[in-house]
Short mmCIF file of C-alpha atoms in Angstrom, two decimals:
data_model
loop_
_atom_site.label_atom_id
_atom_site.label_comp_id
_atom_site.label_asym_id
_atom_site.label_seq_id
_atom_site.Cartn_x
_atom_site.Cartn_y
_atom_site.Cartn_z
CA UNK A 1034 -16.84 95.75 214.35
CA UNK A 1035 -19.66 96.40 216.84
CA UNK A 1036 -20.44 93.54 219.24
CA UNK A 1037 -23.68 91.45 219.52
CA UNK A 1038 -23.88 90.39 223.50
CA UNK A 1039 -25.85 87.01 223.98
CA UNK A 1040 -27.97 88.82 226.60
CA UNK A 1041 -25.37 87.62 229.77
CA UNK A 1042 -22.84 90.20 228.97
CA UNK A 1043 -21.13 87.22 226.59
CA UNK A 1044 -20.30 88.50 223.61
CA UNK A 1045 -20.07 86.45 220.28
CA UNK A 1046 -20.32 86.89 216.66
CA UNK A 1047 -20.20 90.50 215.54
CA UNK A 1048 -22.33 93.04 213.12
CA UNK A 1049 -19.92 94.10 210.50
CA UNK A 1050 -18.56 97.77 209.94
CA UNK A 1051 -18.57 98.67 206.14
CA UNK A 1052 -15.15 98.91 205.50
CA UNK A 1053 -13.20 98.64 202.01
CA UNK A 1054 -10.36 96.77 202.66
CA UNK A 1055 -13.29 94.07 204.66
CA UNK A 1056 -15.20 94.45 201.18
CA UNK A 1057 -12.24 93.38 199.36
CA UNK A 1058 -11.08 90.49 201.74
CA UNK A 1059 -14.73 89.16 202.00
CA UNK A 1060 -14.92 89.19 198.09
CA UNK A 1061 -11.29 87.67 197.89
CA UNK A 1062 -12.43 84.41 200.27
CA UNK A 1063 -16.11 84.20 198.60
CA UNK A 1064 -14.54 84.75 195.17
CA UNK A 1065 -11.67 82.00 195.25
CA UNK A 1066 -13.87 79.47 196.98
CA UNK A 1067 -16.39 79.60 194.35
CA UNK A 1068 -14.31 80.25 191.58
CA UNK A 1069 -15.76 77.81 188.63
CA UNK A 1070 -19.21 78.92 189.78
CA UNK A 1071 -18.98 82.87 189.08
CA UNK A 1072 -16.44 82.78 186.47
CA UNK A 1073 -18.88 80.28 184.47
CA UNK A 1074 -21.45 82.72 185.13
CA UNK A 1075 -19.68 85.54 183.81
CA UNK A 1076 -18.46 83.26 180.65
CA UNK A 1077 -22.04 82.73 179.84
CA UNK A 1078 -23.20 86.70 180.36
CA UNK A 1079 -20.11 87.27 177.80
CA UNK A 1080 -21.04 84.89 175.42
CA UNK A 1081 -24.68 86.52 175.05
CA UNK A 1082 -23.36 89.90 175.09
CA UNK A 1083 -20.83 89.50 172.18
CA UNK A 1084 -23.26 89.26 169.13
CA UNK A 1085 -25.02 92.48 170.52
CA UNK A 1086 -21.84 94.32 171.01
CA UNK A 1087 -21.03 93.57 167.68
CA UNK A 1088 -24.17 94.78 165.78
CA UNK A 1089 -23.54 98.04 168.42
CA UNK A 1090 -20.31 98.93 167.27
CA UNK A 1091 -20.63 98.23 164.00
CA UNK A 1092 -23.99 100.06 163.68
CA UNK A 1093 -21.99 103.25 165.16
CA UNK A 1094 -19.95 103.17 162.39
CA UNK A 1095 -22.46 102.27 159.40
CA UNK A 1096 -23.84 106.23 159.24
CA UNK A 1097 -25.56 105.23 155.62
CA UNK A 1098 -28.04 102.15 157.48
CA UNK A 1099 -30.99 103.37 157.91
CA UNK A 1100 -32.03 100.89 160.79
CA UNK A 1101 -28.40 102.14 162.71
CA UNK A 1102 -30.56 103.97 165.63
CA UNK A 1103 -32.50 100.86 165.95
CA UNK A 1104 -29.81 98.22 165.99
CA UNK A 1105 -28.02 100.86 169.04
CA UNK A 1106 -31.31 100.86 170.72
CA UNK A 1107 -31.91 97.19 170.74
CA UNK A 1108 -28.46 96.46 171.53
CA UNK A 1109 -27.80 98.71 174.37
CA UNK A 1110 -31.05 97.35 176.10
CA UNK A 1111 -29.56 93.26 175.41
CA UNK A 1112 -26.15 94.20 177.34
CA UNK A 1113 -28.31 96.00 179.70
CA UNK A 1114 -30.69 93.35 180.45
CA UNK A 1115 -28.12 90.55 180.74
CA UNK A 1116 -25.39 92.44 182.87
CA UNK A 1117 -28.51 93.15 185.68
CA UNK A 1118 -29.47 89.73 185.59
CA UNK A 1119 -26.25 88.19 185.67
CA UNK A 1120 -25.70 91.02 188.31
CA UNK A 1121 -28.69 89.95 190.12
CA UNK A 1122 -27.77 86.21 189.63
CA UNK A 1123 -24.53 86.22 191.52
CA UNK A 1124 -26.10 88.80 194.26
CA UNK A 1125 -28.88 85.96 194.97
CA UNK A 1126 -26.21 82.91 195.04
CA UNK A 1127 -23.84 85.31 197.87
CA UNK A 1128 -26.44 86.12 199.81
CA UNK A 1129 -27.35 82.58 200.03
CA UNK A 1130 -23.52 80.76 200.52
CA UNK A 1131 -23.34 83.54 203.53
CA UNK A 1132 -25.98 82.60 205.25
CA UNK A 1133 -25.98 79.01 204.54
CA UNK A 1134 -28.38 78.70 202.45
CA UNK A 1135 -28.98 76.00 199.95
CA UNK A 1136 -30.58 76.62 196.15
CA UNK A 1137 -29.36 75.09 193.16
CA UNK A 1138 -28.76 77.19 190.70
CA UNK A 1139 -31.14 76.44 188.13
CA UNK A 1140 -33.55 77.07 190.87
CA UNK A 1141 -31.87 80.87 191.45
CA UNK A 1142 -32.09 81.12 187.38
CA UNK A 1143 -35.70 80.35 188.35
CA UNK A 1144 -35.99 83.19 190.68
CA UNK A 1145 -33.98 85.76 188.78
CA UNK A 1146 -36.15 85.22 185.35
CA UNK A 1147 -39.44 85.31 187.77
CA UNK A 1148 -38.09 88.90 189.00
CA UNK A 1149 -37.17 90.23 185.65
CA UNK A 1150 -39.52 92.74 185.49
CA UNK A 1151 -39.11 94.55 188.75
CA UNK A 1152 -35.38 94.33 188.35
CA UNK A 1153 -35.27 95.71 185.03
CA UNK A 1154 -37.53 98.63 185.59
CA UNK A 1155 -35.27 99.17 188.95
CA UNK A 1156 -32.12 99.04 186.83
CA UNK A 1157 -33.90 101.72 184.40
CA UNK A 1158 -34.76 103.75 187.35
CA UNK A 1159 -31.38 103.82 188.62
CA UNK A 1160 -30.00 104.25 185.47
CA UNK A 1161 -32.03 107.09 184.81
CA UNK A 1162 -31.33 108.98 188.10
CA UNK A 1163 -27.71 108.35 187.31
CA UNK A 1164 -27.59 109.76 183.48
CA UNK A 1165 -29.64 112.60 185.14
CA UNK A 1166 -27.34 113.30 187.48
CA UNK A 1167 -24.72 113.43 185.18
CA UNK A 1168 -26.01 115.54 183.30
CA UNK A 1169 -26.77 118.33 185.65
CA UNK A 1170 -22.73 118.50 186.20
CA UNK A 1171 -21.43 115.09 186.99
CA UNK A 1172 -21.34 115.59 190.94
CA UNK A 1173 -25.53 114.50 191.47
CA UNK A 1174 -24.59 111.51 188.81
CA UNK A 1175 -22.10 110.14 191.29
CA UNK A 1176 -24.44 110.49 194.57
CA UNK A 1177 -27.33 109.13 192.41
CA UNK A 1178 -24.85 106.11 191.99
CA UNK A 1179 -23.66 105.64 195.69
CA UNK A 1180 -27.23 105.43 196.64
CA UNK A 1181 -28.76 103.56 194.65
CA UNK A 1182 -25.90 101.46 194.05
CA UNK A 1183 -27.54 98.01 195.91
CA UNK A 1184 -31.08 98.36 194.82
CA UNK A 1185 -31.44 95.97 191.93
CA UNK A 1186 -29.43 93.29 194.96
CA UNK A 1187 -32.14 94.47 197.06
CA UNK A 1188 -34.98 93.76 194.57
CA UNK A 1189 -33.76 90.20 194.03
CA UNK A 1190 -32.90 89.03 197.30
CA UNK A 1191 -35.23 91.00 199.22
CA UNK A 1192 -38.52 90.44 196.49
CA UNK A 1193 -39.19 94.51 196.43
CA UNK A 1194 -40.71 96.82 193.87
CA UNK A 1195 -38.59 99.36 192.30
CA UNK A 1196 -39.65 102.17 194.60
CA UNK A 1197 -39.01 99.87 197.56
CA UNK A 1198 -35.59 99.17 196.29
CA UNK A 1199 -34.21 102.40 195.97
CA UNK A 1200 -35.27 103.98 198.92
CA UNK A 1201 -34.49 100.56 200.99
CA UNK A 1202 -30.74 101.24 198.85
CA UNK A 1203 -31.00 104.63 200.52
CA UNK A 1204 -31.50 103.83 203.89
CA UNK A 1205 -28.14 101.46 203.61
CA UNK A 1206 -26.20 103.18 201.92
CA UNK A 1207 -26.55 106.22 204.38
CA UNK A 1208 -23.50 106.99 205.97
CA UNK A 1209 -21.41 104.74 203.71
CA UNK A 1210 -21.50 106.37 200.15
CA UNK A 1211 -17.75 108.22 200.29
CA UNK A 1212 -16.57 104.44 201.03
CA UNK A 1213 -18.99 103.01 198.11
CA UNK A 1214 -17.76 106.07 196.22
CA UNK A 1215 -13.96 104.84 196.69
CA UNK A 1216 -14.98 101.32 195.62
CA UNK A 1217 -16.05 102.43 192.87
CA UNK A 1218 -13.26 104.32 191.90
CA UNK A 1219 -10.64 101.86 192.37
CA UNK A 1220 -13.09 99.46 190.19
CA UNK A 1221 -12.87 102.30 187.85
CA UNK A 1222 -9.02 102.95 188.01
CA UNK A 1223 -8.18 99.24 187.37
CA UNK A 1224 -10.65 98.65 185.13
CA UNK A 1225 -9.07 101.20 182.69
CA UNK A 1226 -5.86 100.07 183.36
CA UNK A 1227 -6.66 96.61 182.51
CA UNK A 1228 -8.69 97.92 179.25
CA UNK A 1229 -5.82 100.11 178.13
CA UNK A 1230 -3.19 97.26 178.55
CA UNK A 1231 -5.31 95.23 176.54
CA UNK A 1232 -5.92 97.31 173.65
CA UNK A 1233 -2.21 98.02 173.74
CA UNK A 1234 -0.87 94.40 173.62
CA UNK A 1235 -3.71 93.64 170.34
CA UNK A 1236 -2.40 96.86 168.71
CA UNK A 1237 1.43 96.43 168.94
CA UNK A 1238 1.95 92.49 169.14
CA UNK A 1239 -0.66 91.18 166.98
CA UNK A 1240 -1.21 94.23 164.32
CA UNK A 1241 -5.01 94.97 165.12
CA UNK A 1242 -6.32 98.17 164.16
CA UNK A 1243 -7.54 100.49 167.60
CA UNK A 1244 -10.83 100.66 166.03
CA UNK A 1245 -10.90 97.10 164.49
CA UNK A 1246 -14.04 94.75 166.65
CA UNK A 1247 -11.33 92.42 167.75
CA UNK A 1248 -10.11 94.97 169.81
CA UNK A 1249 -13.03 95.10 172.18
CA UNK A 1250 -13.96 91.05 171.86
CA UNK A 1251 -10.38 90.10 172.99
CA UNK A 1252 -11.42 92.85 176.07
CA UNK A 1253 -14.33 91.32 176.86
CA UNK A 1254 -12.54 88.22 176.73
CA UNK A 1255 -9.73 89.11 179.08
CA UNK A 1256 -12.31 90.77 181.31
CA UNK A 1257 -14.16 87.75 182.17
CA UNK A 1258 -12.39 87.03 185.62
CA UNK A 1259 -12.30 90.75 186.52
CA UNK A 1260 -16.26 90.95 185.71
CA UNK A 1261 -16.65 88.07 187.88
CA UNK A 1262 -14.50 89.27 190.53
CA UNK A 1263 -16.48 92.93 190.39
CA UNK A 1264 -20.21 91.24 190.53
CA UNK A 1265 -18.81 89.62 193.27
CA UNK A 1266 -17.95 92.50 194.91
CA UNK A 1267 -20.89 94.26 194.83
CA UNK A 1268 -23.19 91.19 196.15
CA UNK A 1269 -20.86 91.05 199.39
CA UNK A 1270 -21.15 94.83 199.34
CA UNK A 1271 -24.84 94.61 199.78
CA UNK A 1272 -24.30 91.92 202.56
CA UNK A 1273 -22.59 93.79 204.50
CA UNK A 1274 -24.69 96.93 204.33
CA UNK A 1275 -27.91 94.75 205.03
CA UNK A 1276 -26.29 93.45 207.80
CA UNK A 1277 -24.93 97.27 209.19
CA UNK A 1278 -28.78 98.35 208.47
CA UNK A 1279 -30.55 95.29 210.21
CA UNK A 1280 -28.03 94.92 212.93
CA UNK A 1281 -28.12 91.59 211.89
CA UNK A 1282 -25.04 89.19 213.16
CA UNK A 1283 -22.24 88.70 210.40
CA UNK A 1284 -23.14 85.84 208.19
CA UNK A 1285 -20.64 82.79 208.22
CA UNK A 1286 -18.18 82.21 205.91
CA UNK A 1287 -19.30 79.91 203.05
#
């Protein structure tokens, strides 16, 4: 950590360095202290996701509706919609525990719904520089990702347009994106892990078919802590890169 000097040559709280293993510890401490908090936000995200994950999967496998394309469509942009908000949600009630900040959260809802414009279009711009990327041989997909990775954070806590967001995302994530790039990875590892031991322990102890819904409910299920943990992760992740960017002083613990 670099050193903020009181102006006497005293130094005394510190301007974080982005590390990992400080991304992980931060989101640890904020995490457990607030447990009820983010893992009733991620029930409630669930619980609207479910019906449109179900209409999804089961219009991938009706090929004879003729409404199938729709039903994807309109499903794809519900999960959408409510993972960046609930995304967003979290990001805004971080920001505010770090710095000491107090908002109730029906007030954040408030703020979040208020927003949901410029954070969905952000979302769809990152999303689409993303796909893009992908697309043109996987390698621009995953720098598309590492820098735009805390612009829908920025849009919410910050009150920016999407072209303000991503290139504000740009200018702090510069110099950090192989370490944003390994968080994401060892989000990505575990995640499959967990999603693989999941569908194995439905199949084998309790009968399910692989391709059977319950298979993918009883993930999403199961996932809830870990998709708390993981918005977590990435609010504190934008904290600490505003902070790096702004040189501002590390915010207190909550």
């Amino acid at each position: 950590m670099s050193t903020a000097s009181s102006g006497f040559g005293i130094s005394h709280r510190t301007i974080p360095e982005f590390r990992m293993s400080g991304v992980w510890n931060a989101t640890w401490k904020m995490f457990s202290r607030n447990f009820r908090l983010f893992v009733s936000i991620a029930l409630v995200a669930t619980a609207l996701v479910i019906p449109s994950a179900w209409l999804f999967l089961s219009s991938l496998r009706d090929r004879e509706r003729p409404a199938r394309l729709l039903a994807i469509v309109l499903s794809l942009i519900w999960m959408v919609v409510i993972g960046e908000l609930g995304q967003a949600l979290v990001t805004l009630v971080v920001f505010q525990k770090l710095h000491q900040q107090s908002a109730t959260i029906s007030a954040n809802l408030q703020r979040v719904v208020s927003r949901a414009v410029p954070l969905l279009l952000t979302a769809i711009f990152v999303g689409v520089a993303v796909c893009a990327g992908f697309v043109l041989l996987i390698i621009p997909g995953l720098i598309a990702f590492t820098v735009y990775s805390v612009a829908v954070a920025v849009c919410v806590v910050e009150g920016t347009g999407p072209g303000k967001s991503l290139s504000r995302s740009a200018a702090m994530t510069r110099f950090h994106r192989w370490r944003i790039l390994g968080l994401w990875a060892e989000l990505a590892i575990i995640g499959t892990v967990l999603d693989k031991t999941v569908e194995l322990v439905w199949v084998r102890a309790f009968g399910q078919s692989a391709t059977s819904f319950s298979v993918p409910l009883a993930t999403g299920l199961v996932e809830v802590l870990p998709a708390a943990f993981v918005t977590v992760l990435w609010a504190v992740t934008y904290c600490q890169l505003r902070a790096i960017k702004d040189r501002e002083l590390a915010p207190l613990a909550p």
